Amino acid sequence: MRKQIAAANWKMNLTIQQAETLVSDLLSASFDLNQEREVVFAVPFPYLVSIQNIIAGKEHVSVAAQNCYNKLSGAYTGEVSAEMLKSIGVPYVIIGHSERREYFNETNAVLAEKVSICFEYGLKPIFCCGEALSIREAGTQNSHVENQLKESLFHLTEEHLTGFVIAYEPIWAIGTGKTATSEQAQEMHAHIRKVLATQYSEALANSISILYGGSVKAANAKEIFGQPDVDGGLVGGSSLIATEFSVIINSLK
Ligand code: 13P
């Protein structure tokens, strides 16, 4: 079975004290985690090491960075490189979140550079894709997402892509309380898998975890995660509340 993943994306929220309390509260509950059911906390850069210390020894729980730069190193004040993340033992990094695309002008081409660098340093990207409302209304969401994958991932080989995670996050569902229906999520996830199978192989397509993101909460996680091509979620707002996120973790297949 593919990995089922409950990933928390805290975005730019929480003080370190709040963050440590949240993770400690969550970890005091017992979850049925294993090789195929993982929890990931995508935390702000300054918290990576302390959260890693809190989760140390907890199997199948890890951290992710929320971004890294598209250059290896050098005079880029304020940026964080893939090599730095690797050097502190961070396994995952979110690449191409729609907020980064929108507010920081990250294009498909820039994201292509980032995923190459991630591969070089052995970091596993959680690569985000998804359409704006206008695209959904025009009915062109499938080709839009396909193009995001093509322009940012298809320069990589099948070997490079092994271990990648993809997150489908329709922009109109992020932070709006308006979730895609489980049918809409399943349809897009199946499309993404078909695109990967056509470009690479069925084996690769079937091995990649595809997470859904956009207003996932305790009340809808089980229904969404229950879809055959949905392998868990990338969760914003509801990941900041221990009682909500623990239900979401328990909703993994
Ligand atoms: P919300 O869960 O707050 O809608 O955010 C989703 C998201 O952007 C996760 O990366």
Short mmCIF file of C-alpha atoms and ligand atoms in Angstrom, two decimals:
data_model
loop_
_atom_site.label_atom_id
_atom_site.label_comp_id
_atom_site.label_asym_id
_atom_site.label_seq_id
_atom_site.Cartn_x
_atom_site.Cartn_y
_atom_site.Cartn_z
CA MET A 1 0.00 0.00 0.00
CA ARG A 2 1.08 3.60 -0.59
CA LYS A 3 1.95 5.72 2.41
CA GLN A 4 -1.04 7.46 3.97
CA ILE A 5 0.07 10.81 5.40
CA ALA A 6 -1.52 13.36 7.72
CA ALA A 7 0.60 16.47 7.15
CA ALA A 8 0.13 19.62 9.21
CA ASN A 9 1.02 22.88 7.47
CA TRP A 10 1.21 25.44 10.24
CA LYS A 11 2.04 28.24 7.77
CA MET A 12 3.09 31.43 9.65
CA ASN A 13 1.29 30.65 12.90
CA LEU A 14 2.10 29.88 16.56
CA THR A 15 4.84 30.99 18.92
CA ILE A 16 7.42 28.36 19.85
CA GLN A 17 5.66 27.87 23.20
CA GLN A 18 2.31 27.27 21.48
CA ALA A 19 3.98 25.00 18.93
CA GLU A 20 5.66 22.85 21.58
CA THR A 21 2.43 22.56 23.55
CA LEU A 22 0.50 21.57 20.43
CA VAL A 23 2.93 18.81 19.48
CA SER A 24 3.23 17.53 23.06
CA ASP A 25 -0.57 17.43 23.42
CA LEU A 26 -0.90 15.56 20.15
CA LEU A 27 1.81 13.05 20.96
CA SER A 28 0.27 12.26 24.34
CA ALA A 29 -2.51 10.48 22.43
CA SER A 30 -1.67 7.13 20.89
CA PHE A 31 -1.99 6.72 17.16
CA ASP A 32 -1.81 3.63 15.05
CA LEU A 33 1.18 4.69 12.94
CA ASN A 34 3.43 2.43 10.88
CA GLN A 35 5.46 2.38 7.65
CA GLU A 36 2.31 3.17 5.76
CA ARG A 37 0.65 5.69 8.08
CA GLU A 38 2.73 8.76 8.84
CA VAL A 39 2.36 12.13 10.49
CA VAL A 40 4.35 15.13 9.25
CA PHE A 41 4.57 18.59 10.83
CA ALA A 42 5.49 21.34 8.37
CA VAL A 43 6.67 24.00 10.77
CA PRO A 44 8.28 27.45 10.43
CA PHE A 45 12.08 27.30 9.92
CA PRO A 46 13.03 28.52 13.43
CA TYR A 47 11.06 25.68 15.03
CA LEU A 48 12.40 22.75 13.01
CA VAL A 49 15.09 21.66 15.46
CA SER A 50 12.99 22.02 18.62
CA ILE A 51 10.05 20.14 17.12
CA GLN A 52 12.47 17.46 15.91
CA ASN A 53 13.69 17.12 19.50
CA ILE A 54 10.13 16.73 20.80
CA ILE A 55 9.26 14.02 18.27
CA ALA A 56 12.60 12.22 18.62
CA GLY A 57 11.98 8.52 19.20
CA LYS A 58 8.39 8.70 17.93
CA GLU A 59 8.33 6.43 14.93
CA HIS A 60 6.60 7.54 11.73
CA VAL A 61 6.36 11.15 12.87
CA SER A 62 8.57 13.69 11.13
CA VAL A 63 8.97 17.34 10.30
CA ALA A 64 8.90 19.21 7.01
CA ALA A 65 10.12 22.65 6.04
CA GLN A 66 7.55 24.85 4.32
CA ASN A 67 9.92 26.00 1.58
CA CYS A 68 13.53 26.12 0.43
CA TYR A 69 15.39 28.34 -2.01
CA ASN A 70 16.04 27.53 -5.66
CA LYS A 71 19.80 28.17 -5.43
CA LEU A 72 22.41 25.96 -3.78
CA SER A 73 24.12 28.55 -1.56
CA GLY A 74 25.56 32.02 -1.58
CA ALA A 75 24.62 35.67 -1.18
CA TYR A 76 20.85 35.29 -0.78
CA THR A 77 20.17 37.03 2.51
CA GLY A 78 17.21 35.61 4.37
CA GLU A 79 16.86 32.43 2.31
CA VAL A 80 17.22 28.80 3.44
CA SER A 81 18.83 26.15 1.26
CA ALA A 82 18.02 22.49 0.75
CA GLU A 83 21.51 21.66 2.00
CA MET A 84 20.85 23.47 5.29
CA LEU A 85 17.63 21.50 5.76
CA LYS A 86 19.44 18.27 4.97
CA SER A 87 22.21 19.13 7.42
CA ILE A 88 19.72 19.34 10.31
CA GLY A 89 18.03 16.09 9.28
CA VAL A 90 14.78 17.43 7.82
CA PRO A 91 13.27 14.76 5.54
CA TYR A 92 10.43 16.65 3.79
CA VAL A 93 9.93 20.09 2.28
CA ILE A 94 6.76 21.63 0.90
CA ILE A 95 7.41 22.95 -2.59
CA GLY A 96 5.09 25.20 -4.57
CA HIS A 97 2.36 25.92 -2.07
CA SER A 98 -0.22 28.17 -3.74
CA GLU A 99 0.55 30.92 -1.20
CA ARG A 100 4.18 30.88 -2.32
CA ARG A 101 3.12 30.90 -5.96
CA GLU A 102 0.80 33.84 -5.35
CA TYR A 103 2.67 36.06 -2.86
CA PHE A 104 6.25 35.21 -3.76
CA ASN A 105 5.87 34.81 -7.52
CA GLU A 106 7.03 31.22 -7.60
CA THR A 107 6.56 30.03 -11.16
CA ASN A 108 6.49 26.47 -12.46
CA ALA A 109 10.05 27.06 -13.74
CA VAL A 110 11.36 28.17 -10.32
CA LEU A 111 9.67 25.15 -8.74
CA ALA A 112 11.36 22.88 -11.28
CA GLU A 113 14.71 24.18 -9.99
CA LYS A 114 13.64 23.61 -6.39
CA VAL A 115 12.60 19.98 -6.91
CA SER A 116 15.91 19.26 -8.67
CA ILE A 117 17.83 20.67 -5.72
CA CYS A 118 15.67 18.65 -3.31
CA PHE A 119 16.55 15.51 -5.21
CA GLU A 120 20.23 16.43 -5.12
CA TYR A 121 20.14 16.67 -1.32
CA GLY A 122 17.83 13.72 -0.71
CA LEU A 123 14.93 15.83 0.56
CA LYS A 124 11.45 14.58 -0.26
CA PRO A 125 9.27 17.33 -1.72
CA ILE A 126 5.60 17.60 -0.89
CA PHE A 127 4.84 19.18 -4.24
CA CYS A 128 1.67 21.28 -4.29
CA CYS A 129 -0.58 21.82 -7.28
CA GLY A 130 -4.12 23.05 -7.72
CA GLU A 131 -6.34 25.47 -9.56
CA ALA A 132 -7.93 28.84 -8.79
CA LEU A 133 -11.71 29.21 -8.71
CA SER A 134 -11.85 30.80 -12.18
CA ILE A 135 -10.13 27.75 -13.65
CA ARG A 136 -12.50 25.37 -11.87
CA GLU A 137 -15.45 27.42 -13.13
CA ALA A 138 -14.10 27.27 -16.67
CA GLY A 139 -13.79 23.49 -16.31
CA THR A 140 -10.08 23.46 -17.25
CA GLN A 141 -8.71 22.27 -13.89
CA ASN A 142 -7.38 18.97 -15.23
CA SER A 143 -5.20 20.54 -17.91
CA HIS A 144 -4.10 23.29 -15.50
CA VAL A 145 -2.84 20.80 -12.92
CA GLU A 146 -1.33 18.60 -15.62
CA ASN A 147 0.63 21.60 -16.85
CA GLN A 148 1.89 22.37 -13.32
CA LEU A 149 3.19 18.81 -13.05
CA LYS A 150 4.67 18.87 -16.53
CA GLU A 151 6.54 22.16 -16.13
CA SER A 152 7.86 21.51 -12.63
CA LEU A 153 8.38 17.74 -12.43
CA PHE A 154 8.71 16.17 -15.86
CA HIS A 155 12.39 17.06 -16.29
CA LEU A 156 13.01 14.49 -13.54
CA THR A 157 13.45 10.79 -14.12
CA GLU A 158 11.33 8.09 -12.53
CA GLU A 159 14.16 7.41 -10.08
CA HIS A 160 14.23 11.09 -9.05
CA LEU A 161 10.51 11.09 -8.38
CA THR A 162 10.52 8.04 -6.14
CA GLY A 163 9.61 9.18 -2.63
CA PHE A 164 8.00 12.43 -3.76
CA VAL A 165 4.63 13.34 -2.32
CA ILE A 166 2.07 15.37 -4.27
CA ALA A 167 -0.56 17.55 -2.61
CA TYR A 168 -3.60 18.61 -4.61
CA GLU A 169 -4.87 21.83 -3.08
CA PRO A 170 -7.63 23.62 -4.98
CA ILE A 171 -7.00 27.29 -4.14
CA TRP A 172 -10.73 28.00 -3.74
CA ALA A 173 -10.85 25.47 -0.90
CA ILE A 174 -7.86 26.77 1.08
CA GLY A 175 -8.81 28.53 4.30
CA THR A 176 -12.33 29.14 2.96
CA GLY A 177 -14.20 26.39 4.74
CA LYS A 178 -15.34 25.33 1.26
CA THR A 179 -13.99 21.82 0.77
CA ALA A 180 -13.88 20.06 -2.55
CA THR A 181 -16.39 17.24 -2.52
CA SER A 182 -14.87 13.82 -2.09
CA GLU A 183 -15.87 13.14 -5.73
CA GLN A 184 -14.02 16.25 -6.94
CA ALA A 185 -10.95 15.26 -4.92
CA GLN A 186 -11.04 11.67 -6.17
CA GLU A 187 -11.48 12.79 -9.78
CA MET A 188 -8.42 15.06 -9.66
CA HIS A 189 -6.28 12.58 -7.74
CA ALA A 190 -7.09 9.88 -10.28
CA HIS A 191 -6.22 12.34 -13.06
CA ILE A 192 -2.85 13.15 -11.46
CA ARG A 193 -2.11 9.45 -11.14
CA LYS A 194 -3.04 8.87 -14.78
CA VAL A 195 -0.76 11.71 -15.89
CA LEU A 196 2.13 10.18 -13.92
CA ALA A 197 1.40 6.72 -15.33
CA THR A 198 1.42 8.07 -18.89
CA GLN A 199 4.64 10.05 -18.45
CA TYR A 200 6.46 7.47 -16.30
CA SER A 201 4.89 4.13 -15.35
CA GLU A 202 1.93 2.59 -13.54
CA ALA A 203 4.35 1.44 -10.86
CA LEU A 204 5.54 4.98 -10.14
CA ALA A 205 2.02 6.42 -10.31
CA ASN A 206 0.77 3.83 -7.84
CA SER A 207 3.66 4.43 -5.44
CA ILE A 208 3.26 8.20 -5.05
CA SER A 209 1.14 9.44 -2.15
CA ILE A 210 -1.27 12.14 -3.29
CA LEU A 211 -2.62 14.25 -0.43
CA TYR A 212 -5.68 16.47 -0.54
CA GLY A 213 -5.52 19.97 0.98
CA GLY A 214 -8.19 22.61 1.42
CA SER A 215 -10.42 22.98 4.50
CA VAL A 216 -9.80 19.44 5.75
CA LYS A 217 -11.21 19.13 9.25
CA ALA A 218 -12.17 16.47 11.75
CA ALA A 219 -15.71 16.37 10.38
CA ASN A 220 -14.77 15.67 6.73
CA ALA A 221 -11.38 13.90 6.84
CA LYS A 222 -12.69 10.34 6.89
CA GLU A 223 -14.93 10.86 3.88
CA ILE A 224 -12.18 12.54 1.82
CA PHE A 225 -9.38 10.16 2.86
CA GLY A 226 -11.67 7.23 2.11
CA GLN A 227 -11.45 7.89 -1.63
CA PRO A 228 -9.26 5.33 -3.39
CA ASP A 229 -6.73 7.82 -4.80
CA VAL A 230 -6.60 10.13 -1.77
CA ASP A 231 -3.69 9.17 0.48
CA GLY A 232 -4.26 11.59 3.34
CA GLY A 233 -4.19 15.35 3.67
CA LEU A 234 -2.15 18.53 3.89
CA VAL A 235 -3.98 20.43 6.58
CA GLY A 236 -3.75 24.12 7.45
CA GLY A 237 -6.13 25.66 10.01
CA SER A 238 -7.31 22.39 11.57
CA SER A 239 -3.74 21.26 12.18
CA LEU A 240 -3.35 24.06 14.75
CA ILE A 241 -5.93 22.47 17.07
CA ALA A 242 -4.79 19.25 18.77
CA THR A 243 -8.28 17.75 19.12
CA GLU A 244 -9.05 18.40 15.42
CA PHE A 245 -5.74 17.14 14.07
CA SER A 246 -5.83 13.98 16.17
CA VAL A 247 -9.18 13.05 14.60
CA ILE A 248 -7.66 13.80 11.18
CA ILE A 249 -4.71 11.47 11.92
CA ASN A 250 -7.15 8.76 12.98
CA SER A 251 -9.06 9.23 9.72
CA LEU A 252 -6.16 7.92 7.60
CA LYS A 253 -6.91 4.71 5.74
P1 13P B 1 -6.62 24.98 5.20
O1 13P B 1 -6.67 23.57 5.74
O2 13P B 1 -6.54 26.01 6.25
O3 13P B 1 -7.71 25.21 4.19
O4 13P B 1 -5.23 25.09 4.40
C1 13P B 1 -4.89 24.14 3.46
C2 13P B 1 -3.49 24.33 3.06
O5 13P B 1 -3.15 25.30 2.42
C3 13P B 1 -2.51 23.33 3.50
O6 13P B 1 -1.29 23.50 2.87
#
